[in-house]
Amino acid sequence: MSKVKIFHNPRCGKSRETLKLLQEKMSDDQIEVVKYLEEIPSPEELKNVLSMLGIKAEELVRKNEKLWKENFKGQSYSEDELVQLMVDNPKLIERPIVLKGDKAVIGRPPENVYDII
């Protein structure tokens, strides 16, 4: 079984639930936990994740975050600008994201991880 990577925020309930589901199905050495608020993905890494998810940057932005509403809502951004906004403000990245091989899912609901593990 190949390794999975989870972009994880320990303060997020959905992220914790998703990690728990992974831990129930896999051993700890098969799970790479990336605390993305501390280990911020590069723009290239985030673009790769978007490609694996098959979505645009706009769909990965947490638009209900206070940070988004107060600073960015109602403005128009290019794909590259949105990626850079998420890199500069990782709280805006939807979570959790689980990657395995060339597949990825957003753990909302957490059971989505079953599609790739």
Short mmCIF file of C-alpha atoms in Angstrom, two decimals, residues 11-79:
data_model
loop_
_atom_site.label_atom_id
_atom_site.label_comp_id
_atom_site.label_asym_id
_atom_site.label_seq_id
_atom_site.Cartn_x
_atom_site.Cartn_y
_atom_site.Cartn_z
CA ARG A 11 -7.76 22.57 15.10
CA CYS A 12 -10.25 21.53 12.40
CA GLY A 13 -12.78 18.85 13.31
CA LYS A 14 -13.15 17.54 9.73
CA SER A 15 -9.37 17.35 9.44
CA ARG A 16 -9.10 15.40 12.70
CA GLU A 17 -11.91 13.04 11.61
CA THR A 18 -10.24 12.44 8.25
CA LEU A 19 -6.89 11.71 9.86
CA LYS A 20 -8.60 9.29 12.26
CA LEU A 21 -10.19 7.41 9.34
CA LEU A 22 -6.78 7.15 7.68
CA GLN A 23 -5.22 5.88 10.91
CA GLU A 24 -7.91 3.21 11.19
CA LYS A 25 -7.09 1.89 7.72
CA MET A 26 -3.34 2.45 7.50
CA SER A 27 -0.25 2.30 9.68
CA ASP A 28 1.34 5.54 10.87
CA ASP A 29 4.37 5.01 8.62
CA GLN A 30 2.04 5.04 5.60
CA ILE A 31 0.62 8.48 6.50
CA GLU A 32 2.52 11.72 6.00
CA VAL A 33 0.87 14.49 8.01
CA VAL A 34 1.60 17.99 6.71
CA LYS A 35 0.49 20.74 9.05
CA TYR A 36 0.01 23.14 6.17
CA LEU A 37 -0.38 26.22 8.39
CA GLU A 38 3.24 25.64 9.48
CA GLU A 39 4.62 23.86 6.40
CA ILE A 40 3.02 26.11 3.79
CA PRO A 41 2.86 24.55 0.32
CA SER A 42 4.67 26.34 -2.48
CA PRO A 43 2.66 27.79 -5.37
CA GLU A 44 3.86 24.89 -7.55
CA GLU A 45 2.80 22.31 -4.97
CA LEU A 46 -0.62 23.94 -4.60
CA LYS A 47 -1.09 24.01 -8.39
CA ASN A 48 -0.21 20.31 -8.49
CA VAL A 49 -2.80 19.61 -5.77
CA LEU A 50 -5.42 21.57 -7.75
CA SER A 51 -4.59 19.55 -10.85
CA MET A 52 -4.89 16.27 -8.90
CA LEU A 53 -8.24 17.41 -7.48
CA GLY A 54 -9.40 18.53 -10.92
CA ILE A 55 -10.62 21.88 -9.62
CA LYS A 56 -9.80 25.57 -9.99
CA ALA A 57 -8.16 27.59 -7.22
CA GLU A 58 -11.45 29.40 -6.57
CA GLU A 59 -12.99 26.07 -5.47
CA LEU A 60 -10.23 25.47 -2.90
CA VAL A 61 -10.57 28.86 -1.20
CA ARG A 62 -12.44 28.91 2.11
CA LYS A 63 -14.77 31.80 1.33
CA ASN A 64 -16.49 31.65 4.72
CA GLU A 65 -13.25 32.50 6.52
CA LYS A 66 -13.32 35.89 8.21
CA LEU A 67 -9.98 36.65 6.54
CA TRP A 68 -11.52 36.18 3.08
CA LYS A 69 -14.67 38.15 3.85
CA GLU A 70 -12.78 41.11 5.32
CA ASN A 71 -9.95 41.33 2.80
CA PHE A 72 -10.69 39.62 -0.49
CA LYS A 73 -14.44 39.10 -1.02
CA GLY A 74 -16.00 40.79 -4.02
CA GLN A 75 -12.72 41.19 -5.89
CA SER A 76 -11.63 39.41 -9.04
CA TYR A 77 -8.49 37.27 -9.07
CA SER A 78 -6.67 35.22 -11.68
CA GLU A 79 -5.86 31.57 -11.02
#
